[in-house]
Amino acid sequence: MLKDLGTPARGLVRAAGLPREIRRRRTVLVLVVLASLTLIVLDARRSAGSPVDPLRHAAATVFGPLESGATSARQPVDNLRDRFAELDRLKAENEKLQAENEKLTTELLTTDYTRNRAAELDRLLKVAPAYTVTPARVIGIGGAQSFQHTVTIDAGTADGVRPDMTVLNGDGLVGRVVRATDATATVLLIGDRNSTVGGRLNSTLALGFLSGRGEIGGTLDYKLVDLRARPKVGDRIVTWGSRGNAPYVPGVPIGTVTSVTPNQGTLGSTATVKPFVDPTRIDTVGVVTGPPARPPRGTVTPEQGR
Amino acid sequence: MIALRIALAALFLMVAVTVQTSLLPHIAVAGVTCDLVMIVVVGLALARGPEWGAITGFAGGLMLDVVPPSDHTAGRWALALAISGYVAGLIRRETSAGPVGPVGVAGTVVLGAALSLLLYSATGSLLHDPAVDWSQFGVRLGIAAGYDVVGAIVVIPIVLWLMRRVLPARERRRALP
């Protein structure tokens, strides 16, 4: 069977090929399609624990280090992107500048990159006193043509990362962990259409739900629980947290309201929310692995009250 | 020779999956990345025919399905890329006995991109995946197809050249004038 695969070029001169070869390549096609459909059916029932999970685990074990390694080669890619963006300006300037201090420029870019990462870690540290945060780097990003808004980070169960943990960076909420292996974890960004986050308006403390729109910029829709409440443009939204701090811890900034439209045909209104975190520029993130280092409030029992 | 070819194809696919998930998103156009795996599958199909297209498409798609950060039902990319690879292999056989020209390669890559994205989105719709957004489909397909042609200009000659290097002598005589 496998040996046959090596010689499809035999039919190369005859355009149609021999009937035997046509039969064989159709068999291969049918087998492959059936295998794919079997996989889809097996994996579609997510709730019962998918039989594909060991495969995902193995893939993450093999490709996690590879992605991590490839990310270290990211800096030239970043430079390439920046160069594309500023092509016009650079064209005139680059020729004379680059020749005379190419070495200096490279050094400077490295410092910039390192300084940016240090600044991100710094801002993460300012959030850290409130929660126990494990820092991680983004090593893989899902493409927009697959309609996925997920990223891989280089921290896993070995670092205490578990599914349903909050992921944030210095700007605000990034998403939550959906799957974790030893060394990597998959994060569902809040801009994904599968994502819903409970959010509280800073100004009125009204509760609502934010759902992703699946757009590149990570724009969110915000629906309030109280149908009569109207959010205002410029209002800020923070998470209101879930039971047991999973999947979202309370008090993480999410975004600002940019526009409000009344719902068609029903009560209430939907607000468009621009997230504080730019999903295309996330690099260093933190996973909330523990409860707040200091509880935000003491408990009041009837005995104490008396 | 056959083991060498399979190893080479596997190496191609693994490198493509790694680069596509970790490096290419940083030079994405409007969020859309280059489908490097699809390009490699099309290249292998053009080099070896429909069986190879279907099987490498399945293998590459399966890797895309399970390698993080994927979070969709496994098998969707596998199905999409297997059929794209098979069709790409057919094109090579139907057109001529000689090598496919640059225009033919670009056309095959665009067809492969359209077919794979359509199948991937269609299976998503069938499974009621809320992430699939048909209103965005056309735009993203257009960008992806254009980007893929750019990627193919670099990748496919490398794939074709290396696969020709490991061709057995008797086949090389027949395939090349």
Short mmCIF file of C-alpha atoms in Angstrom, two decimals, chain A residues 6-10, chain B residues 5 48 167-176:
data_model
loop_
_atom_site.label_atom_id
_atom_site.label_comp_id
_atom_site.label_asym_id
_atom_site.label_seq_id
_atom_site.Cartn_x
_atom_site.Cartn_y
_atom_site.Cartn_z
CA GLY A 6 5.71 6.54 -4.47
CA THR A 7 4.92 5.96 -8.12
CA PRO A 8 1.98 8.06 -9.27
CA ALA A 9 4.20 9.56 -11.94
CA ARG A 10 3.76 6.42 -14.06
CA ARG B 5 10.34 11.26 0.14
CA ARG B 48 3.64 13.79 -6.89
CA LEU B 167 12.91 11.34 -7.66
CA PRO B 168 14.14 7.88 -8.74
CA ALA B 169 16.33 7.91 -11.84
CA ARG B 170 13.86 6.05 -14.09
CA GLU B 171 11.05 8.45 -13.21
CA ARG B 172 13.25 11.47 -13.66
CA ARG B 173 13.97 10.37 -17.20
CA ARG B 174 10.28 10.07 -17.88
CA ALA B 175 9.08 13.23 -16.09
CA LEU B 176 11.71 15.57 -17.44
#
